[in-house]
GROMACS .gro file of N, CA and C in nm:
model
  399
    1MET      N    1   0.086  -0.116   0.000
    1MET     CA    2   0.000   0.000   0.000
    1MET      C    3   0.091   0.122   0.000
    2ASN      N    4   0.082   0.198  -0.107
    2ASN     CA    5   0.177   0.306  -0.124
    2ASN      C    6   0.118   0.444  -0.100
    3SER      N    7   0.006   0.473  -0.158
    3SER     CA    8  -0.042   0.610  -0.157
    3SER      C    9  -0.119   0.643  -0.029
    4LYS      N   10  -0.117   0.770   0.000
    4LYS     CA   11  -0.191   0.817   0.117
    4LYS      C   12  -0.341   0.795   0.097
    5ALA      N   13  -0.388   0.810  -0.026
    5ALA     CA   14  -0.530   0.788  -0.055
    5ALA      C   15  -0.570   0.644  -0.021
    6GLU      N   16  -0.483   0.547  -0.051
    6GLU     CA   17  -0.512   0.407  -0.018
    6GLU      C   18  -0.519   0.387   0.133
    7LYS      N   19  -0.427   0.450   0.204
    7LYS     CA   20  -0.424   0.438   0.350
    7LYS      C   21  -0.548   0.501   0.412
    8VAL      N   22  -0.586   0.617   0.363
    8VAL     CA   23  -0.707   0.684   0.413
    8VAL      C   24  -0.830   0.599   0.383
    9SER      N   25  -0.832   0.537   0.266
    9SER     CA   26  -0.944   0.451   0.229
    9SER      C   27  -0.957   0.333   0.324
   10LEU      N   28  -0.845   0.269   0.356
   10LEU     CA   29  -0.847   0.156   0.449
   10LEU      C   30  -0.899   0.198   0.586
   11LEU      N   31  -0.851   0.312   0.632
   11LEU     CA   32  -0.895   0.361   0.763
   11LEU      C   33  -1.042   0.400   0.760
   12SER      N   34  -1.087   0.459   0.651
   12SER     CA   35  -1.228   0.495   0.638
   12SER      C   36  -1.317   0.371   0.639
   13ASP      N   37  -1.271   0.266   0.572
   13ASP     CA   38  -1.346   0.140   0.573
   13ASP      C   39  -1.358   0.086   0.716
   14MET      N   40  -1.249   0.097   0.789
   14MET     CA   41  -1.250   0.048   0.928
   14MET      C   42  -1.344   0.131   1.016
   15ILE      N   43  -1.346   0.261   0.993
   15ILE     CA   44  -1.436   0.348   1.069
   15ILE      C   45  -1.581   0.309   1.041
   16ALA      N   46  -1.613   0.289   0.914
   16ALA     CA   47  -1.749   0.250   0.877
   16ALA      C   48  -1.786   0.118   0.944
   17PHE      N   49  -1.692   0.025   0.950
   17PHE     CA   50  -1.719  -0.103   1.013
   17PHE      C   51  -1.734  -0.088   1.164
   18ALA      N   52  -1.654   0.000   1.225
   18ALA     CA   53  -1.658   0.018   1.370
   18ALA      C   54  -1.794   0.068   1.418
   19ILE      N   55  -1.863   0.142   1.335
   19ILE     CA   56  -1.992   0.198   1.379
   19ILE      C   57  -2.112   0.122   1.324
   20VAL      N   58  -2.088   0.003   1.267
   20VAL     CA   59  -2.197  -0.075   1.210
   20VAL      C   60  -2.296  -0.119   1.319
   21ASP      N   61  -2.250  -0.129   1.443
   21ASP     CA   62  -2.339  -0.168   1.553
   21ASP      C   63  -2.412  -0.048   1.614
   22GLY      N   64  -2.391   0.071   1.556
   22GLY     CA   65  -2.463   0.189   1.602
   22GLY      C   66  -2.389   0.276   1.701
   23GLU      N   67  -2.270   0.232   1.743
   23GLU     CA   68  -2.192   0.315   1.835
   23GLU      C   69  -2.043   0.288   1.819
   24LEU      N   70  -1.964   0.384   1.862
   24LEU     CA   71  -1.819   0.370   1.859
   24LEU      C   72  -1.771   0.360   2.003
   25HIS      N   73  -1.721   0.244   2.040
   25HIS     CA   74  -1.670   0.223   2.175
   25HIS      C   75  -1.531   0.284   2.187
   26GLU      N   76  -1.494   0.321   2.307
   26GLU     CA   77  -1.365   0.383   2.332
   26GLU      C   78  -1.251   0.293   2.287
   27ARG      N   79  -1.262   0.162   2.313
   27ARG     CA   80  -1.157   0.068   2.273
   27ARG      C   81  -1.147   0.061   2.120
   28GLU      N   82  -1.259   0.073   2.051
   28GLU     CA   83  -1.255   0.073   1.904
   28GLU      C   84  -1.182   0.198   1.854
   29TYR      N   85  -1.211   0.312   1.916
   29TYR     CA   86  -1.143   0.436   1.877
   29TYR      C   87  -0.993   0.426   1.902
   30LEU      N   88  -0.954   0.368   2.016
   30LEU     CA   89  -0.812   0.352   2.046
   30LEU      C   90  -0.744   0.260   1.944
   31PHE      N   91  -0.815   0.153   1.907
   31PHE     CA   92  -0.762   0.062   1.806
   31PHE      C   93  -0.745   0.135   1.672
   32LEU      N   94  -0.846   0.211   1.634
   32LEU     CA   95  -0.838   0.289   1.509
   32LEU      C   96  -0.722   0.388   1.515
   33SER      N   97  -0.699   0.447   1.631
   33SER     CA   98  -0.587   0.540   1.648
   33SER      C   99  -0.453   0.470   1.626
   34LEU      N  100  -0.441   0.348   1.678
   34LEU     CA  101  -0.318   0.271   1.658
   34LEU      C  102  -0.296   0.239   1.510
   35ILE      N  103  -0.402   0.202   1.443
   35ILE     CA  104  -0.392   0.172   1.300
   35ILE      C  105  -0.354   0.299   1.223
   36ALA      N  106  -0.413   0.412   1.262
   36ALA     CA  107  -0.381   0.539   1.196
   36ALA      C  108  -0.232   0.570   1.209
   37VAL      N  109  -0.177   0.551   1.329
   37VAL     CA  110  -0.034   0.574   1.350
   37VAL      C  111   0.048   0.481   1.261
   38GLU      N  112   0.008   0.354   1.256
   38GLU     CA  113   0.077   0.255   1.172
   38GLU      C  114   0.076   0.297   1.025
   39LEU      N  115  -0.034   0.359   0.982
   39LEU     CA  116  -0.048   0.402   0.842
   39LEU      C  117   0.007   0.542   0.815
   40GLY      N  118   0.051   0.611   0.920
   40GLY     CA  119   0.104   0.746   0.902
   40GLY      C  120  -0.003   0.852   0.888
   41ILE      N  121  -0.120   0.827   0.946
   41ILE     CA  122  -0.232   0.922   0.942
   41ILE      C  123  -0.238   0.993   1.077
   42SER      N  124  -0.244   1.126   1.074
   42SER     CA  125  -0.245   1.203   1.200
   42SER      C  126  -0.379   1.187   1.272
   43LYS      N  127  -0.379   1.219   1.400
   43LYS     CA  128  -0.501   1.210   1.480
   43LYS      C  129  -0.607   1.307   1.427
   44GLU      N  130  -0.565   1.423   1.380
   44GLU     CA  131  -0.659   1.521   1.323
   44GLU      C  132  -0.725   1.465   1.197
   45GLU      N  133  -0.644   1.403   1.112
   45GLU     CA  134  -0.698   1.342   0.990
   45GLU      C  135  -0.793   1.228   1.024
   46LEU      N  136  -0.756   1.147   1.124
   46LEU     CA  137  -0.843   1.038   1.168
   46LEU      C  138  -0.977   1.093   1.214
   47ASN      N  139  -0.974   1.194   1.299
   47ASN     CA  140  -1.099   1.251   1.349
   47ASN      C  141  -1.184   1.311   1.238
   48GLN      N  142  -1.119   1.369   1.138
   48GLN     CA  143  -1.193   1.428   1.025
   48GLN      C  144  -1.265   1.320   0.944
   49LEU      N  145  -1.206   1.201   0.937
   49LEU     CA  146  -1.266   1.092   0.860
   49LEU      C  147  -1.402   1.050   0.915
   50PHE      N  148  -1.426   1.074   1.043
   50PHE     CA  149  -1.555   1.041   1.103
   50PHE      C  150  -1.667   1.130   1.050
   51HIS      N  151  -1.629   1.242   0.987
   51HIS     CA  152  -1.728   1.339   0.939
   51HIS      C  153  -1.737   1.344   0.787
   52GLU      N  154  -1.667   1.254   0.719
   52GLU     CA  155  -1.665   1.255   0.574
   52GLU      C  156  -1.727   1.127   0.520
   53GLU      N  157  -1.798   1.140   0.410
   53GLU     CA  158  -1.845   1.021   0.340
   53GLU      C  159  -1.732   0.975   0.250
   54HIS      N  160  -1.712   0.846   0.248
   54HIS     CA  161  -1.596   0.794   0.176
   54HIS      C  162  -1.635   0.674   0.091
   55ARG      N  163  -1.574   0.665  -0.024
   55ARG     CA  164  -1.594   0.550  -0.113
   55ARG      C  165  -1.470   0.461  -0.107
   56SER      N  166  -1.492   0.334  -0.085
   56SER     CA  167  -1.381   0.238  -0.073
   56SER      C  168  -1.304   0.224  -0.203
   57GLU      N  169  -1.174   0.205  -0.190
   57GLU     CA  170  -1.091   0.174  -0.305
   57GLU      C  171  -1.066   0.023  -0.306
   58ILE      N  172  -1.046  -0.032  -0.422
   58ILE     CA  173  -1.020  -0.175  -0.434
   58ILE      C  174  -0.875  -0.202  -0.396
   59ILE      N  175  -0.856  -0.302  -0.309
   59ILE     CA  176  -0.721  -0.342  -0.268
   59ILE      C  177  -0.676  -0.451  -0.365
   60LYS      N  178  -0.568  -0.424  -0.437
   60LYS     CA  179  -0.526  -0.516  -0.542
   60LYS      C  180  -0.452  -0.639  -0.490
   61SER      N  181  -0.366  -0.621  -0.395
   61SER     CA  182  -0.283  -0.730  -0.344
   61SER      C  183  -0.364  -0.819  -0.249
   62GLU      N  184  -0.357  -0.951  -0.272
   62GLU     CA  185  -0.428  -1.043  -0.185
   62GLU      C  186  -0.376  -1.035  -0.041
   63PHE      N  187  -0.246  -1.022  -0.025
   63PHE     CA  188  -0.188  -1.009   0.109
   63PHE      C  189  -0.246  -0.888   0.181
   64GLU      N  190  -0.257  -0.776   0.113
   64GLU     CA  191  -0.313  -0.656   0.175
   64GLU      C  192  -0.462  -0.672   0.207
   65ARG      N  193  -0.535  -0.747   0.122
   65ARG     CA  194  -0.677  -0.773   0.151
   65ARG      C  195  -0.690  -0.859   0.277
   66ILE      N  196  -0.605  -0.960   0.289
   66ILE     CA  197  -0.605  -1.046   0.408
   66ILE      C  198  -0.570  -0.964   0.530
   67GLN      N  199  -0.470  -0.881   0.517
   67GLN     CA  200  -0.427  -0.795   0.627
   67GLN      C  201  -0.539  -0.701   0.671
   68GLN      N  202  -0.608  -0.640   0.577
   68GLN     CA  203  -0.718  -0.550   0.609
   68GLN      C  204  -0.835  -0.626   0.672
   69PHE      N  205  -0.866  -0.744   0.620
   69PHE     CA  206  -0.971  -0.827   0.679
   69PHE      C  207  -0.937  -0.858   0.825
   70TYR      N  208  -0.814  -0.895   0.851
   70TYR     CA  209  -0.773  -0.928   0.988
   70TYR      C  210  -0.781  -0.806   1.079
   71ARG      N  211  -0.741  -0.690   1.028
   71ARG     CA  212  -0.754  -0.567   1.109
   71ARG      C  213  -0.900  -0.545   1.149
   72MET      N  214  -0.989  -0.564   1.054
   72MET     CA  215  -1.132  -0.544   1.082
   72MET      C  216  -1.183  -0.648   1.180
   73ALA      N  217  -1.135  -0.771   1.167
   73ALA     CA  218  -1.177  -0.875   1.261
   73ALA      C  219  -1.127  -0.842   1.402
   74LEU      N  220  -1.007  -0.790   1.414
   74LEU     CA  221  -0.957  -0.748   1.545
   74LEU      C  222  -1.041  -0.633   1.600
   75LEU      N  223  -1.075  -0.540   1.513
   75LEU     CA  224  -1.160  -0.427   1.553
   75LEU      C  225  -1.294  -0.477   1.605
   76MET      N  226  -1.349  -0.577   1.539
   76MET     CA  227  -1.477  -0.634   1.578
   76MET      C  228  -1.473  -0.689   1.721
   77HIS      N  229  -1.359  -0.744   1.759
   77HIS     CA  230  -1.346  -0.807   1.891
   77HIS      C  231  -1.297  -0.712   2.000
   78CYS      N  232  -1.245  -0.596   1.963
   78CYS     CA  233  -1.176  -0.514   2.064
   78CYS      C  234  -1.267  -0.455   2.170
   79ASP      N  235  -1.397  -0.441   2.144
   79ASP     CA  236  -1.485  -0.387   2.248
   79ASP      C  237  -1.541  -0.496   2.339
   80GLY      N  238  -1.509  -0.622   2.308
   80GLY     CA  239  -1.554  -0.732   2.392
   80GLY      C  240  -1.697  -0.775   2.368
   81ILE      N  241  -1.764  -0.711   2.274
   81ILE     CA  242  -1.904  -0.743   2.243
   81ILE      C  243  -1.913  -0.776   2.095
   82LEU      N  244  -1.962  -0.895   2.064
   82LEU     CA  245  -1.977  -0.936   1.925
   82LEU      C  246  -2.123  -0.921   1.885
   83HIS      N  247  -2.152  -0.815   1.810
   83HIS     CA  248  -2.289  -0.790   1.765
   83HIS      C  249  -2.318  -0.871   1.640
   84GLU      N  250  -2.441  -0.911   1.623
   84GLU     CA  251  -2.483  -0.987   1.506
   84GLU      C  252  -2.455  -0.908   1.378
   85ARG      N  253  -2.478  -0.777   1.382
   85ARG     CA  254  -2.453  -0.694   1.264
   85ARG      C  255  -2.306  -0.697   1.225
   86GLU      N  256  -2.217  -0.696   1.324
   86GLU     CA  257  -2.074  -0.702   1.297
   86GLU      C  258  -2.038  -0.836   1.232
   87HIS      N  259  -2.095  -0.942   1.286
   87HIS     CA  260  -2.067  -1.076   1.234
   87HIS      C  261  -2.110  -1.088   1.088
   88ILE      N  262  -2.226  -1.039   1.057
   88ILE     CA  263  -2.277  -1.043   0.919
   88ILE      C  264  -2.190  -0.954   0.829
   89LYS      N  265  -2.160  -0.835   0.877
   89LYS     CA  266  -2.085  -0.738   0.796
   89LYS      C  267  -1.942  -0.785   0.768
   90ILE      N  268  -1.876  -0.848   0.865
   90ILE     CA  269  -1.737  -0.893   0.843
   90ILE      C  270  -1.733  -1.000   0.734
   91HIS      N  271  -1.834  -1.087   0.731
   91HIS     CA  272  -1.841  -1.187   0.624
   91HIS      C  273  -1.863  -1.119   0.489
   92GLU      N  274  -1.953  -1.023   0.486
   92GLU     CA  275  -1.982  -0.950   0.363
   92GLU      C  276  -1.858  -0.877   0.312
   93ILE      N  277  -1.787  -0.813   0.403
   93ILE     CA  278  -1.665  -0.741   0.365
   93ILE      C  279  -1.562  -0.836   0.308
   94GLY      N  280  -1.540  -0.948   0.376
   94GLY     CA  281  -1.442  -1.046   0.329
   94GLY      C  282  -1.475  -1.099   0.191
   95VAL      N  283  -1.601  -1.134   0.170
   95VAL     CA  284  -1.642  -1.185   0.038
   95VAL      C  285  -1.627  -1.076  -0.068
   96ASN      N  286  -1.665  -0.954  -0.036
   96ASN     CA  287  -1.651  -0.843  -0.131
   96ASN      C  288  -1.504  -0.814  -0.163
   97MET      N  289  -1.415  -0.848  -0.071
   97MET     CA  290  -1.272  -0.833  -0.096
   97MET      C  291  -1.219  -0.945  -0.185
   98GLY      N  292  -1.302  -1.044  -0.210
   98GLY     CA  293  -1.259  -1.156  -0.293
   98GLY      C  294  -1.194  -1.267  -0.214
   99LEU      N  295  -1.212  -1.265  -0.081
   99LEU     CA  296  -1.154  -1.370   0.002
   99LEU      C  297  -1.249  -1.490   0.008
  100ASN      N  298  -1.191  -1.607   0.026
  100ASN     CA  299  -1.268  -1.730   0.029
  100ASN      C  300  -1.357  -1.736   0.153
  101PRO      N  301  -1.488  -1.760   0.135
  101PRO     CA  302  -1.581  -1.764   0.249
  101PRO      C  303  -1.547  -1.871   0.353
  102PHE      N  304  -1.494  -1.985   0.309
  102PHE     CA  305  -1.458  -2.090   0.404
  102PHE      C  306  -1.337  -2.049   0.488
  103ALA      N  307  -1.241  -1.982   0.425
  103ALA     CA  308  -1.124  -1.932   0.497
  103ALA      C  309  -1.167  -1.823   0.596
  104ILE      N  310  -1.257  -1.737   0.555
  104ILE     CA  311  -1.310  -1.632   0.644
  104ILE      C  312  -1.370  -1.696   0.768
  105LYS      N  313  -1.452  -1.796   0.746
  105LYS     CA  314  -1.519  -1.864   0.857
  105LYS      C  315  -1.418  -1.929   0.952
  106ARG      N  316  -1.316  -1.994   0.895
  106ARG     CA  317  -1.214  -2.059   0.978
  106ARG      C  318  -1.135  -1.959   1.063
  107VAL      N  319  -1.099  -1.848   1.002
  107VAL     CA  320  -1.022  -1.746   1.074
  107VAL      C  321  -1.106  -1.687   1.186
  108LEU      N  322  -1.231  -1.653   1.157
  108LEU     CA  323  -1.317  -1.594   1.259
  108LEU      C  324  -1.343  -1.692   1.374
  109LYS      N  325  -1.358  -1.820   1.341
  109LYS     CA  326  -1.379  -1.921   1.446
  109LYS      C  327  -1.254  -1.933   1.533
  110ALA      N  328  -1.137  -1.937   1.470
  110ALA     CA  329  -1.012  -1.946   1.545
  110ALA      C  330  -0.993  -1.824   1.635
  111MET      N  331  -1.030  -1.707   1.585
  111MET     CA  332  -1.018  -1.585   1.666
  111MET      C  333  -1.113  -1.590   1.785
  112GLN      N  334  -1.233  -1.639   1.762
  112GLN     CA  335  -1.331  -1.647   1.870
  112GLN      C  336  -1.286  -1.745   1.979
  113GLU      N  337  -1.219  -1.851   1.939
  113GLU     CA  338  -1.173  -1.952   2.034
  113GLU      C  339  -1.045  -1.912   2.105
  114SER      N  340  -0.974  -1.816   2.050
  114SER     CA  341  -0.848  -1.771   2.110
  114SER      C  342  -0.876  -1.681   2.230
  115PRO      N  343  -0.805  -1.701   2.341
  115PRO     CA  344  -0.827  -1.616   2.458
  115PRO      C  345  -0.792  -1.469   2.433
  116THR      N  346  -0.700  -1.444   2.339
  116THR     CA  347  -0.661  -1.306   2.308
  116THR      C  348  -0.736  -1.250   2.187
  117ARG      N  349  -0.815  -1.337   2.122
  117ARG     CA  350  -0.889  -1.303   1.999
  117ARG      C  351  -0.795  -1.275   1.883
  118MET      N  352  -0.671  -1.323   1.895
  118MET     CA  353  -0.572  -1.306   1.789
  118MET      C  354  -0.531  -1.443   1.738
  119VAL      N  355  -0.484  -1.447   1.613
  119VAL     CA  356  -0.429  -1.570   1.557
  119VAL      C  357  -0.289  -1.539   1.505
  120HIS      N  358  -0.208  -1.642   1.497
  120HIS     CA  359  -0.071  -1.626   1.450
  120HIS      C  360  -0.074  -1.590   1.300
  121PRO      N  361   0.011  -1.498   1.258
  121PRO     CA  362   0.014  -1.460   1.116
  121PRO      C  363   0.033  -1.578   1.020
  122ASP      N  364   0.114  -1.676   1.061
  122ASP     CA  365   0.135  -1.793   0.975
  122ASP      C  366   0.005  -1.870   0.955
  123PHE      N  367  -0.073  -1.884   1.062
  123PHE     CA  368  -0.202  -1.952   1.051
  123PHE      C  369  -0.294  -1.875   0.956
  124LEU      N  370  -0.297  -1.744   0.972
  124LEU     CA  371  -0.382  -1.659   0.890
  124LEU      C  372  -0.350  -1.678   0.741
  125LEU      N  373  -0.224  -1.668   0.706
  125LEU     CA  374  -0.185  -1.684   0.566
  125LEU      C  375  -0.208  -1.826   0.517
  126GLU      N  376  -0.179  -1.923   0.602
  126GLU     CA  377  -0.197  -2.063   0.565
  126GLU      C  378  -0.342  -2.093   0.530
  127VAL      N  379  -0.435  -2.043   0.611
  127VAL     CA  380  -0.577  -2.068   0.588
  127VAL      C  381  -0.622  -2.013   0.453
  128PHE      N  382  -0.579  -1.893   0.421
  128PHE     CA  383  -0.620  -1.834   0.294
  128PHE      C  384  -0.547  -1.898   0.176
  129GLN      N  385  -0.424  -1.941   0.195
  129GLN     CA  386  -0.350  -2.003   0.085
  129GLN      C  387  -0.394  -2.147   0.060
  130GLU      N  388  -0.444  -2.214   0.164
  130GLU     CA  389  -0.496  -2.350   0.148
  130GLU      C  390  -0.604  -2.355   0.042
  131GLN      N  391  -0.681  -2.250   0.035
  131GLN     CA  392  -0.795  -2.246  -0.057
  131GLN      C  393  -0.751  -2.236  -0.202
  132HIS      N  394  -0.623  -2.203  -0.226
  132HIS     CA  395  -0.573  -2.193  -0.363
  132HIS      C  396  -0.540  -2.329  -0.421
  133ASN      N  397  -0.520  -2.428  -0.333
  133ASN     CA  398  -0.478  -2.562  -0.380
  133ASN      C  399  -0.594  -2.653  -0.404
   0.00000   0.00000   0.00000
């Protein structure tokens, strides 16, 4: 991911997902802030994104799509409450990204069973690459 526009798009997508349950929890905002720092987006720019309508850009690299899906899955779990709307939306987002629905389901199940709600990066990539064979 090279351009600032791509980074802003990813963060905007995450913001839209964070409020799919009708509210933004403090832990979700903190998580979004960490992602913004990782992407080189200032706190002012992050806050402005909450007030702008944004159109998603297509992520070309499969690795980046997997990475973005995982970020959103982490965001979904960070408030400690798994809403039905979030569960439905994360599947929709993954499929729209062109990710395999069975791999999506496996990753989400593994995250739910994990005490930290995280999975090892090797497992994440392995699950999505298994579907290519």
